[in-house]
Coordinates of C-alpha atoms in Angstrom, one line a residue:
M1 CA 9.1 -87.7 -25.2
V2 CA 5.6 -86.4 -26.3
E3 CA 5.3 -82.8 -27.1
G4 CA 3.8 -81.0 -24.1
G5 CA 4.1 -83.9 -21.7
A6 CA 6.6 -86.3 -20.2
V7 CA 5.2 -89.7 -21.1
S8 CA 8.5 -91.5 -21.2
T9 CA 9.6 -89.8 -18.0
A10 CA 6.4 -90.1 -16.0
Q11 CA 8.3 -91.8 -13.2
K12 CA 11.0 -89.2 -13.0
T13 CA 10.8 -85.6 -11.7
E14 CA 11.7 -82.8 -14.0
F15 CA 14.3 -81.9 -11.5
T16 CA 16.2 -85.1 -12.5
E17 CA 15.7 -84.3 -16.2
C18 CA 16.9 -80.8 -15.5
W19 CA 20.3 -81.9 -14.1
R20 CA 20.7 -84.4 -16.8
T21 CA 20.1 -81.8 -19.5
A22 CA 22.3 -79.3 -17.8
W23 CA 25.1 -81.8 -17.6
K24 CA 24.9 -82.3 -21.3
T25 CA 24.3 -78.7 -22.1
P26 CA 25.9 -76.5 -19.4
Y27 CA 25.1 -73.4 -21.4
I28 CA 21.5 -73.8 -20.2
M29 CA 22.5 -73.8 -16.5
R30 CA 24.8 -70.8 -17.2
L31 CA 21.9 -68.8 -18.5
A32 CA 19.7 -69.8 -15.6
L33 CA 22.2 -69.0 -12.8
S34 CA 23.4 -65.8 -14.3
A35 CA 19.9 -64.4 -14.5
G36 CA 19.1 -66.0 -11.2
I37 CA 21.5 -63.5 -9.4
G38 CA 18.6 -61.1 -9.7
G39 CA 16.8 -63.5 -7.5
L40 CA 19.8 -63.6 -5.1
L41 CA 19.6 -59.9 -4.7
F42 CA 15.8 -59.9 -4.4
G43 CA 16.2 -62.4 -1.5
Y44 CA 19.1 -60.6 0.1
D45 CA 17.3 -57.3 0.2
T46 CA 14.2 -59.1 1.6
G47 CA 16.2 -60.6 4.5
V48 CA 18.9 -58.1 5.3
I49 CA 16.5 -55.3 6.5
S50 CA 15.1 -57.5 9.2
G51 CA 18.5 -57.6 11.0
A52 CA 19.7 -54.2 9.9
L53 CA 16.5 -52.7 11.5
L54 CA 17.6 -53.9 15.0
Y55 CA 20.7 -51.8 14.8
I56 CA 19.2 -48.8 12.9
R57 CA 16.8 -48.6 15.9
E58 CA 19.8 -48.4 18.2
D59 CA 21.6 -45.7 16.1
F60 CA 18.5 -43.4 15.6
K61 CA 16.3 -43.1 18.6
A62 CA 13.7 -41.5 16.4
V63 CA 13.4 -44.8 14.6
D64 CA 13.2 -46.8 17.8
K65 CA 10.3 -44.7 19.1
N66 CA 8.3 -44.5 15.9
T67 CA 6.6 -47.7 14.6
F68 CA 5.5 -46.0 11.4
L69 CA 9.1 -44.9 10.6
Q70 CA 10.4 -48.5 11.1
E71 CA 7.5 -49.8 8.7
T72 CA 8.5 -47.1 6.2
I73 CA 12.1 -48.0 6.1
V74 CA 11.2 -51.6 5.5
S75 CA 8.3 -50.9 3.0
M76 CA 9.8 -48.2 0.9
A77 CA 11.7 -50.9 -1.0
V78 CA 8.4 -52.4 -1.6
A79 CA 6.9 -49.2 -2.9
G80 CA 9.9 -48.8 -5.3
A81 CA 9.4 -52.5 -6.4
I82 CA 5.7 -51.7 -7.5
V83 CA 7.1 -48.9 -9.9
G84 CA 10.0 -51.2 -10.9
A85 CA 7.6 -54.2 -11.7
A86 CA 5.3 -51.8 -13.7
V87 CA 8.2 -50.2 -15.7
G88 CA 10.0 -53.4 -15.9
G89 CA 7.1 -55.1 -17.8
W90 CA 7.3 -52.3 -20.5
I91 CA 11.1 -52.4 -20.6
N92 CA 10.9 -56.2 -21.1
D93 CA 8.6 -55.9 -24.1
K94 CA 10.3 -52.9 -25.6
Y95 CA 14.0 -53.4 -25.0
G96 CA 14.2 -57.0 -24.1
R97 CA 14.8 -59.2 -20.9
K98 CA 18.6 -58.7 -20.9
V99 CA 18.5 -54.9 -20.8
S100 CA 15.9 -55.0 -18.0
I101 CA 18.1 -57.2 -15.8
M102 CA 21.1 -54.8 -16.3
V103 CA 19.1 -51.8 -15.4
A104 CA 18.0 -53.7 -12.3
D105 CA 21.5 -54.2 -11.4
F106 CA 22.5 -50.5 -11.7
L107 CA 19.5 -49.6 -9.4
F108 CA 20.5 -52.3 -6.9
F109 CA 24.2 -51.0 -6.8
V110 CA 23.3 -47.3 -6.4
G111 CA 20.7 -48.1 -3.7
A112 CA 23.2 -50.2 -1.7
I113 CA 25.8 -47.3 -1.8
I114 CA 23.3 -44.7 -0.7
M115 CA 22.1 -46.8 2.3
S116 CA 25.6 -47.7 3.4
L117 CA 26.6 -44.0 3.6
A118 CA 23.2 -42.7 5.0
P119 CA 23.6 -40.0 7.7
A120 CA 20.0 -40.0 8.6
P121 CA 16.8 -42.2 8.4
W122 CA 15.5 -40.3 5.3
M123 CA 18.5 -41.2 3.2
I124 CA 18.1 -44.9 4.2
I125 CA 14.5 -44.6 2.9
F126 CA 15.8 -42.9 -0.3
G127 CA 18.3 -45.7 -0.8
R128 CA 15.5 -48.3 -0.1
V129 CA 13.5 -46.8 -2.9
F130 CA 16.4 -47.3 -5.4
V131 CA 16.8 -50.9 -4.3
G132 CA 13.2 -51.5 -4.5
L133 CA 13.1 -50.4 -8.2
G134 CA 15.7 -53.0 -8.9
V135 CA 13.9 -55.7 -6.9
G136 CA 10.7 -55.0 -8.7
M137 CA 12.3 -55.4 -12.2
A138 CA 14.3 -58.4 -11.1
S139 CA 11.4 -60.2 -9.5
M140 CA 9.4 -60.6 -12.8
T141 CA 12.3 -60.3 -15.4
A142 CA 14.6 -63.1 -14.0
P143 CA 12.0 -65.9 -14.1
L144 CA 10.8 -64.7 -17.4
Y145 CA 14.3 -64.8 -18.9
I146 CA 14.9 -68.2 -17.5
S147 CA 11.5 -69.5 -18.7
E148 CA 12.1 -68.3 -22.3
A149 CA 15.7 -69.6 -22.4
S150 CA 14.7 -73.0 -21.1
P151 CA 13.6 -76.3 -22.9
H152 CA 9.9 -76.6 -22.0
R153 CA 10.4 -80.1 -20.4
I154 CA 12.7 -78.6 -17.7
R155 CA 11.2 -75.1 -17.6
G156 CA 9.6 -75.4 -14.2
A157 CA 12.7 -76.8 -12.5
L158 CA 15.0 -74.1 -14.1
V159 CA 12.6 -71.3 -13.1
S160 CA 12.6 -72.8 -9.6
T161 CA 16.3 -72.1 -9.4
N162 CA 15.4 -68.4 -9.4
G163 CA 13.2 -69.2 -6.3
L164 CA 16.2 -71.1 -4.8
L165 CA 18.5 -68.2 -5.3
I166 CA 15.9 -65.9 -3.7
T167 CA 15.7 -68.0 -0.6
G168 CA 19.5 -68.5 -0.8
G169 CA 19.9 -64.7 -0.8
Q170 CA 17.7 -64.5 2.3
F171 CA 19.8 -67.1 4.1
L172 CA 23.0 -65.3 3.1
S173 CA 21.6 -62.0 4.5
Y174 CA 21.1 -63.5 7.9
L175 CA 24.6 -65.0 7.9
I176 CA 26.0 -61.6 6.9
N177 CA 23.9 -59.9 9.5
L178 CA 25.4 -62.2 12.2
A179 CA 28.8 -61.6 10.9
F180 CA 28.6 -57.8 11.3
T181 CA 26.9 -57.7 14.7
H182 CA 30.2 -56.8 16.4
V183 CA 31.7 -54.6 13.7
N184 CA 31.5 -50.8 13.8
G185 CA 28.8 -49.6 11.4
T186 CA 26.8 -52.9 11.6
W187 CA 23.8 -52.1 9.5
R188 CA 25.8 -50.0 7.0
W189 CA 27.8 -53.1 6.1
M190 CA 24.8 -55.3 6.1
L191 CA 23.0 -53.1 3.5
G192 CA 26.1 -52.1 1.5
V193 CA 27.1 -55.6 0.6
A194 CA 24.3 -56.0 -1.8
G195 CA 26.2 -53.9 -4.4
I196 CA 28.7 -56.6 -4.9
P197 CA 26.5 -59.4 -6.6
A198 CA 24.7 -56.5 -8.6
L199 CA 28.1 -55.7 -10.2
V200 CA 28.9 -59.4 -10.8
Q201 CA 25.6 -60.0 -12.6
F202 CA 25.9 -56.7 -14.7
F203 CA 29.2 -57.9 -16.2
L204 CA 27.9 -61.5 -16.6
M205 CA 24.9 -60.3 -18.5
L206 CA 27.1 -58.5 -21.0
S207 CA 28.2 -61.8 -22.2
L208 CA 24.9 -63.5 -22.4
P209 CA 22.3 -63.4 -25.1
E210 CA 18.8 -61.9 -25.2
S211 CA 15.8 -64.3 -24.8
P212 CA 15.3 -66.2 -28.0
R213 CA 11.6 -65.7 -27.9
W214 CA 11.9 -62.0 -27.6
L215 CA 14.5 -62.0 -30.5
Y216 CA 12.2 -64.0 -32.7
R217 CA 9.2 -61.8 -32.0
N218 CA 11.3 -58.7 -32.9
G219 CA 12.4 -60.1 -36.3
K220 CA 15.9 -61.4 -35.3
E221 CA 15.2 -65.0 -36.3
D222 CA 18.9 -65.9 -37.1
E223 CA 19.9 -64.8 -33.6
A224 CA 17.1 -66.7 -32.0
R225 CA 18.0 -69.8 -34.0
S226 CA 21.6 -69.5 -32.9
I227 CA 20.6 -69.6 -29.2
M228 CA 18.0 -72.3 -29.6
E229 CA 20.8 -74.5 -31.2
K230 CA 22.7 -74.1 -28.0
I231 CA 19.6 -74.9 -25.9
Y232 CA 17.9 -77.8 -27.7
P233 CA 19.2 -81.0 -29.4
A234 CA 19.8 -80.5 -33.1
D235 CA 16.8 -82.7 -34.0
E236 CA 14.4 -80.5 -31.9
V237 CA 15.5 -77.1 -33.1
E238 CA 13.5 -77.0 -36.2
G239 CA 10.4 -78.0 -34.4
E240 CA 10.9 -75.3 -31.7
M241 CA 11.5 -72.7 -34.4
Q242 CA 8.3 -73.7 -36.2
T243 CA 6.3 -73.5 -32.9
L244 CA 7.7 -69.9 -32.4
K245 CA 6.8 -69.0 -36.0
T246 CA 3.2 -70.3 -35.6
S247 CA 2.8 -68.5 -32.2
L248 CA 4.1 -65.3 -33.7
E249 CA 1.9 -65.5 -36.7
E250 CA -1.2 -65.9 -34.4
E251 CA 0.0 -62.9 -32.3
R252 CA 0.4 -60.7 -35.2
A253 CA -3.0 -61.5 -36.5
M254 CA -4.4 -60.7 -33.1
E255 CA -2.3 -57.5 -33.0
S256 CA -3.5 -56.3 -36.3
S257 CA -7.2 -56.8 -35.3
M258 CA -6.6 -54.9 -32.1
G259 CA -4.3 -52.2 -33.2
K260 CA -1.2 -50.8 -31.5
G261 CA -1.0 -48.3 -28.6
N262 CA 1.0 -47.2 -25.6
M263 CA 1.5 -49.1 -22.4
F264 CA -1.8 -48.1 -20.9
Q265 CA -3.6 -49.0 -24.1
K266 CA -1.9 -52.3 -24.1
V267 CA -3.0 -53.1 -20.6
K268 CA -6.5 -52.2 -21.7
Q269 CA -6.1 -54.5 -24.7
A270 CA -4.7 -57.3 -22.6
W271 CA -7.7 -57.1 -20.1
G272 CA -10.1 -57.2 -23.0
N273 CA -8.6 -60.5 -24.4
D274 CA -10.3 -63.4 -22.8
V275 CA -7.2 -65.6 -22.7
V276 CA -5.0 -62.9 -21.1
R277 CA -7.8 -61.9 -18.7
R278 CA -8.2 -65.5 -17.5
G279 CA -4.5 -65.7 -17.3
L280 CA -4.4 -62.6 -15.1
Y281 CA -7.2 -64.0 -12.9
A282 CA -4.9 -66.8 -12.1
G283 CA -1.6 -64.9 -12.1
I284 CA -2.8 -62.1 -9.8
T285 CA -4.7 -64.5 -7.5
V286 CA -1.5 -66.4 -6.8
Q287 CA 0.7 -63.3 -6.3
V288 CA -1.7 -61.6 -4.0
A289 CA -2.3 -64.8 -2.1
Q290 CA 1.5 -65.2 -1.7
Q291 CA 1.7 -62.0 0.2
F292 CA -1.5 -62.1 2.3
V293 CA -0.4 -65.4 4.0
G294 CA 1.9 -63.1 5.7
I295 CA 5.2 -64.4 4.6
N296 CA 7.0 -61.0 4.5
T297 CA 6.0 -60.4 8.0
V298 CA 8.3 -63.2 8.7
M299 CA 11.1 -62.4 6.3
Y300 CA 11.1 -58.6 6.9
Y301 CA 10.5 -58.8 10.7
S302 CA 11.7 -62.3 11.6
P303 CA 14.1 -61.2 14.4
T304 CA 11.4 -58.7 15.8
I305 CA 8.8 -61.6 15.8
I306 CA 11.2 -63.8 17.7
Q307 CA 11.8 -60.9 20.3
F308 CA 7.9 -60.8 20.6
A309 CA 8.2 -64.5 21.5
G310 CA 10.5 -63.6 24.4
F311 CA 14.0 -63.7 23.1
A312 CA 15.3 -60.2 23.9
S313 CA 18.9 -60.4 22.6
N314 CA 19.5 -59.0 19.1
K315 CA 22.1 -61.7 18.4
T316 CA 19.8 -64.5 19.7
A317 CA 17.0 -63.2 17.5
L318 CA 19.2 -63.1 14.5
A319 CA 20.6 -66.6 15.2
L320 CA 17.1 -68.1 15.6
S321 CA 16.0 -66.3 12.4
L322 CA 18.6 -68.3 10.5
I323 CA 16.4 -71.4 11.2
T324 CA 13.4 -69.9 9.3
S325 CA 15.6 -68.6 6.5
G326 CA 17.5 -72.0 6.1
L327 CA 14.2 -73.9 6.0
N328 CA 13.0 -71.5 3.3
A329 CA 16.1 -72.4 1.1
I330 CA 15.5 -76.1 1.8
G331 CA 11.9 -75.7 0.7
S332 CA 12.9 -74.3 -2.5
L333 CA 15.0 -77.4 -3.2
I334 CA 12.0 -79.5 -2.5
S335 CA 9.9 -77.4 -4.9
M336 CA 12.5 -78.0 -7.7
G337 CA 12.1 -81.7 -7.2
F338 CA 8.2 -81.8 -7.0
V339 CA 6.9 -78.9 -9.0
D340 CA 6.7 -80.9 -12.3
R341 CA 5.7 -84.1 -10.7
Q342 CA 3.0 -83.0 -8.4
G343 CA 2.0 -79.9 -10.4
R344 CA 1.8 -76.2 -9.7
R345 CA -1.9 -76.2 -8.5
R346 CA -1.6 -79.2 -6.2
L347 CA 1.5 -77.9 -4.6
M348 CA -0.1 -74.5 -3.9
L349 CA -3.3 -76.0 -2.5
I350 CA -1.2 -78.3 -0.1
S351 CA 0.9 -75.4 0.8
M352 CA -2.0 -73.3 1.7
I353 CA -3.5 -75.8 3.9
G354 CA -0.2 -76.2 5.9
I355 CA 0.1 -72.4 6.1
I356 CA -3.4 -71.9 7.5
T357 CA -2.7 -74.8 10.2
C358 CA 0.6 -73.1 11.2
L359 CA -0.8 -69.5 11.4
L360 CA -3.7 -70.8 13.6
T361 CA -1.2 -72.5 15.9
L362 CA 1.0 -69.4 16.1
S363 CA -2.0 -67.4 17.1
A364 CA -2.8 -69.8 19.9
V365 CA 0.9 -69.8 21.0
F366 CA 1.1 -66.0 21.2
Y367 CA -2.3 -65.8 22.9
R368 CA -1.0 -68.2 25.5
A369 CA 2.1 -66.1 25.9
S370 CA 0.2 -62.9 26.5
V371 CA -2.2 -64.3 29.2
T372 CA 0.6 -65.9 31.1
S373 CA 2.8 -62.8 30.9
P374 CA 4.7 -62.1 34.2
H375 CA 3.0 -59.6 36.5
I376 CA 4.6 -56.3 37.6
S377 CA 6.0 -56.2 41.1
N378 CA 6.1 -52.8 43.0
F379 CA 9.0 -54.2 44.9
E380 CA 11.0 -55.1 41.8
S381 CA 10.1 -51.8 40.1
A382 CA 11.3 -49.7 43.2
H383 CA 14.6 -51.9 43.4
F384 CA 16.3 -49.6 40.9
G385 CA 15.4 -46.3 42.7
G386 CA 12.3 -44.2 43.2
N387 CA 12.6 -42.3 39.9
S388 CA 13.4 -45.5 37.8
T389 CA 9.7 -46.9 37.8
C390 CA 7.9 -46.1 34.6
P391 CA 5.6 -43.0 35.1
S392 CA 2.8 -44.6 33.1
Y393 CA 2.8 -47.5 35.6
V394 CA 3.1 -45.2 38.6
H395 CA 0.1 -43.1 37.6
A396 CA -2.0 -46.0 36.2
P397 CA -5.3 -46.4 38.2
D398 CA -5.2 -50.2 37.5
A399 CA -1.5 -50.7 38.1
S400 CA -2.0 -53.7 40.3
S401 CA -3.4 -55.7 37.4
W402 CA -0.4 -54.7 35.0
S403 CA 1.6 -57.5 33.4
C404 CA 4.8 -57.4 31.3
M405 CA 2.6 -57.1 28.2
T406 CA 0.7 -54.1 29.6
C407 CA 4.0 -52.5 30.5
L408 CA 5.3 -52.8 26.9
Q409 CA 2.2 -51.4 25.2
K410 CA 2.5 -48.5 22.8
D411 CA 2.9 -44.9 24.2
T412 CA 3.7 -46.2 27.7
G413 CA 7.4 -45.4 27.3
C414 CA 8.2 -48.4 29.5
A415 CA 10.5 -51.4 29.3
Y416 CA 10.4 -54.5 31.4
C417 CA 13.3 -55.8 33.5
S418 CA 13.0 -59.5 34.4
N419 CA 12.9 -61.0 37.9
G420 CA 16.4 -61.5 39.2
A421 CA 15.8 -65.0 40.6
N422 CA 13.3 -66.3 38.0
K423 CA 12.8 -64.6 34.6
Y424 CA 9.2 -65.9 34.6
G425 CA 8.5 -64.4 37.9
A426 CA 7.1 -60.9 38.6
G427 CA 9.4 -58.2 37.3
A428 CA 10.0 -54.5 37.1
C429 CA 8.3 -51.9 34.8
L430 CA 10.9 -49.2 34.3
A431 CA 11.4 -46.1 32.2
A432 CA 12.9 -47.0 28.9
T433 CA 16.3 -45.3 29.2
D434 CA 19.8 -46.5 28.3
A435 CA 21.0 -45.9 32.0
L436 CA 18.2 -48.3 33.3
K437 CA 18.9 -50.8 30.6
G438 CA 22.5 -50.9 31.7
A439 CA 21.6 -51.2 35.4
C440 CA 19.1 -54.1 34.7
R441 CA 21.7 -56.0 32.6
A442 CA 24.4 -55.3 35.2
E443 CA 22.4 -57.6 37.6
N444 CA 22.2 -60.4 35.0
R445 CA 18.5 -59.7 34.4
I446 CA 17.0 -59.4 30.9
W447 CA 15.8 -56.2 29.4
Y448 CA 12.7 -56.5 27.2
T449 CA 11.2 -53.8 24.9
K450 CA 9.5 -56.0 22.3
G451 CA 8.1 -59.1 24.1
C452 CA 7.9 -60.7 27.4
P453 CA 9.5 -63.8 29.1
S454 CA 7.6 -66.8 28.0
S455 CA 7.9 -70.6 28.4
T456 CA 6.1 -71.0 24.9
G457 CA 8.6 -68.9 23.1
I458 CA 10.4 -71.9 21.7
L459 CA 7.0 -73.2 20.3
A460 CA 6.7 -69.9 18.4
V461 CA 10.1 -70.5 16.8
L462 CA 9.2 -74.1 16.0
F463 CA 6.0 -73.2 14.3
L464 CA 7.5 -70.3 12.4
G465 CA 9.8 -72.9 11.1
L466 CA 6.9 -75.2 10.1
Y467 CA 5.2 -72.3 8.5
I468 CA 8.2 -71.7 6.3
I469 CA 8.3 -75.5 5.5
A470 CA 4.6 -75.3 4.4
Y471 CA 5.2 -72.1 2.5
S472 CA 8.4 -72.4 0.6
P473 CA 7.9 -75.4 -1.7
G474 CA 4.4 -74.2 -2.8
M475 CA 3.4 -70.6 -2.3
G476 CA 7.1 -69.6 -2.2
T477 CA 8.1 -70.5 -5.8
V478 CA 5.1 -71.7 -7.7
P479 CA 3.4 -68.2 -8.2
W480 CA 6.4 -67.1 -10.1
I481 CA 6.4 -70.3 -12.2
V482 CA 2.7 -69.8 -13.0
N483 CA 3.2 -66.2 -14.0
S484 CA 6.2 -67.1 -16.3
E485 CA 4.1 -69.5 -18.4
I486 CA 0.4 -68.6 -18.3
Y487 CA 0.3 -65.6 -20.7
P488 CA 0.5 -65.5 -24.5
S489 CA 3.9 -64.5 -25.7
K490 CA 2.7 -61.1 -26.8
Y491 CA 1.4 -60.2 -23.4
R492 CA 3.9 -62.2 -21.4
G493 CA 5.9 -59.1 -20.3
I494 CA 2.9 -56.9 -19.5
G495 CA 1.0 -59.8 -17.9
G496 CA 3.9 -60.6 -15.7
G497 CA 4.3 -57.0 -14.9
I498 CA 0.7 -56.5 -13.9
A499 CA 0.9 -59.6 -11.6
A500 CA 4.1 -58.5 -10.1
V501 CA 2.6 -55.1 -9.4
A502 CA -0.3 -56.9 -7.6
N503 CA 2.3 -58.9 -5.7
W504 CA 4.3 -55.8 -4.6
T505 CA 1.2 -53.8 -3.8
S506 CA 0.1 -56.6 -1.5
N507 CA 3.6 -56.7 -0.1
L508 CA 3.5 -53.1 0.6
I509 CA 0.2 -53.3 2.5
V510 CA 1.4 -56.2 4.6
S511 CA 4.9 -54.8 5.5
E512 CA 3.6 -51.3 6.1
T513 CA 0.9 -52.4 8.5
F514 CA 2.5 -55.3 10.4
L515 CA 3.9 -53.6 13.3
S516 CA 0.8 -51.4 13.7
L517 CA -1.3 -54.5 13.6
T518 CA 0.7 -56.2 16.4
E519 CA 0.2 -53.0 18.5
A520 CA -3.6 -52.8 17.8
L521 CA -4.5 -56.6 17.7
G522 CA -1.5 -58.2 19.5
S523 CA 0.7 -60.9 17.9
S524 CA -2.0 -63.5 18.3
G525 CA -4.7 -61.4 16.6
T526 CA -2.3 -60.6 13.7
F527 CA -1.5 -64.2 13.0
L528 CA -5.2 -65.1 13.3
L529 CA -6.0 -62.3 10.7
F530 CA -3.4 -63.7 8.3
A531 CA -4.9 -67.2 8.7
G532 CA -8.3 -65.7 7.5
F533 CA -6.7 -64.1 4.6
S534 CA -5.0 -67.4 3.7
F535 CA -8.3 -69.2 3.8
I536 CA -9.7 -66.8 1.2
G537 CA -6.6 -67.4 -0.9
L538 CA -7.0 -71.1 -0.8
V539 CA -10.6 -70.8 -2.0
A540 CA -9.5 -68.4 -4.9
I541 CA -6.7 -70.7 -6.0
F542 CA -9.0 -73.6 -6.1
F543 CA -11.6 -71.9 -8.4
L544 CA -9.2 -69.7 -10.6
V545 CA -5.9 -71.4 -11.1
P546 CA -5.5 -74.1 -13.7
E547 CA -2.7 -76.7 -13.9
T548 CA 0.1 -75.8 -16.3
K549 CA 2.4 -78.6 -15.6
G550 CA 4.1 -80.1 -18.7
L551 CA 2.2 -77.8 -21.1
Q552 CA 3.8 -75.7 -23.9
F553 CA 3.0 -72.0 -23.9
E554 CA 0.5 -72.7 -26.8
E555 CA -1.2 -75.4 -24.9
V556 CA -1.7 -73.1 -21.9
E557 CA -3.4 -70.6 -24.3
K558 CA -5.8 -73.2 -25.6
L559 CA -6.6 -74.1 -22.1
L560 CA -7.5 -70.6 -21.2
Q561 CA -9.6 -70.1 -24.4
K562 CA -12.1 -72.6 -23.0
G563 CA -12.1 -71.0 -19.6
Y564 CA -11.1 -72.9 -16.5
S565 CA -13.2 -74.7 -14.0
P566 CA -12.0 -77.0 -11.3
F567 CA -14.9 -79.3 -12.1
R568 CA -14.1 -79.7 -15.9
K569 CA -11.4 -81.7 -17.5
Q570 CA -8.4 -79.6 -18.5
Y571 CA -7.1 -79.3 -22.0
S572 CA -4.5 -81.8 -23.0
E573 CA -2.7 -82.9 -26.2
D574 CA -4.8 -86.0 -26.2
D575 CA -7.9 -83.9 -26.8
D576 CA -6.4 -82.7 -30.2
N577 CA -5.2 -86.4 -31.1
S578 CA -8.6 -87.7 -30.6
K579 CA -10.2 -85.2 -33.1

């Protein structure tokens, strides 16, 4: 094993090495999995709201009629996460990674209890803010803790366990959503269950150590050595301790030349440092790109998107959403096997190309569904009685040209009842009332409020699945790995915090606007827009993000000191050996 590269294991993935090392030293996996519960909570919160929202709309009519309120219930967790990520960076540097994770657990637990007992939409939103604070802190602390408590040769694979637990949490949330569909208080149970793993992690962290790198930086060398002895083979401990010492001396020299200050001054100092600034270019780029490919439109609104594709039943939409969530978890496993063989940069570029292809196809599928939407029949609409037909349709000057898509447009106050003989035939545009919904279903017809009958609906589900397959192994996990290893140790907490804030800010923009975009542009136009954003992200990653595969933290710093160009050879240890 050559320091900084895997010469003797060039034909093996770091994934294989990871499990071999974990078998010999189970303490390493204990650290990674315990910290990774934060990822599980992160994933559960991301996934659970997509199903809970369907039933919150049923319990609170004000939510059902207000797209902005639906977006706010979803996105307030994201707004909380922005603050949590920013504050989490400071807590990480000041009080340590362990304390930050435990604070996140407390916030998760409080938020889950508030949401489960909420008597009104405003309290759900309040609880979502608490959960968001915890999510924001966990999103950048868990991979940081795992990274700093891992041998560098298996660092990427172990950080990927956090990504696996995120996607596992999402899959678990869909299973729990399905389990509670026929239980009184459906969405309350869905949202409240998140308090259990938060409690479990809190008590697990009480028995685990602080990150050895943070301990060493804060003058606790004996404690750091004690942990390193549990992580590394005996013959490697001294070398790793010497590496930490050298790195710390360089940081202190830099710190003394720059002076100390508060968090805002530290951010300014970080941006003024060439190495950190170049690291931030890469770190922020991958985090923003991760969100603007539209992934959280799928994770937050997956059942709603499936309803847009023509599957009206809540239970059917939730069941089909399991496909996308399950594929996301499988993609994380693929990432663990390939991230240190194929490299971070290559995986992201391949992932982005696949994402763009799927988004363009989804745009075409939804466009096809809209132009082939069933027409409205006067006969079918009058079938349920003279006062049942939607007033907007009755008074429309162009009523003869109306289709199901026109009937369901915003502000019409209409719903669509499918044709009794053929659901793809001309149907009825009715007033959106519970009484008419019951009458429609009583005749074994399908009641639509979000999407229309479409023969291409199954294609939309298929390409949503392919989109997840393209996203998960690359853009799903790699941006967090890049941000856990691209900053100098002194700025790792603040750098990861800044990038996480960029991630959550982008997430907020996407989640707060998705439903509004679908109303303004249609599903087809919205997916086309995200394809455009994804192309911009692909170009930015190509020019700004270096490869960090197999490099120690110190080697990454040397790489960034030179400045990165995709057309120039990267730094490698061989460069030093040849001098």
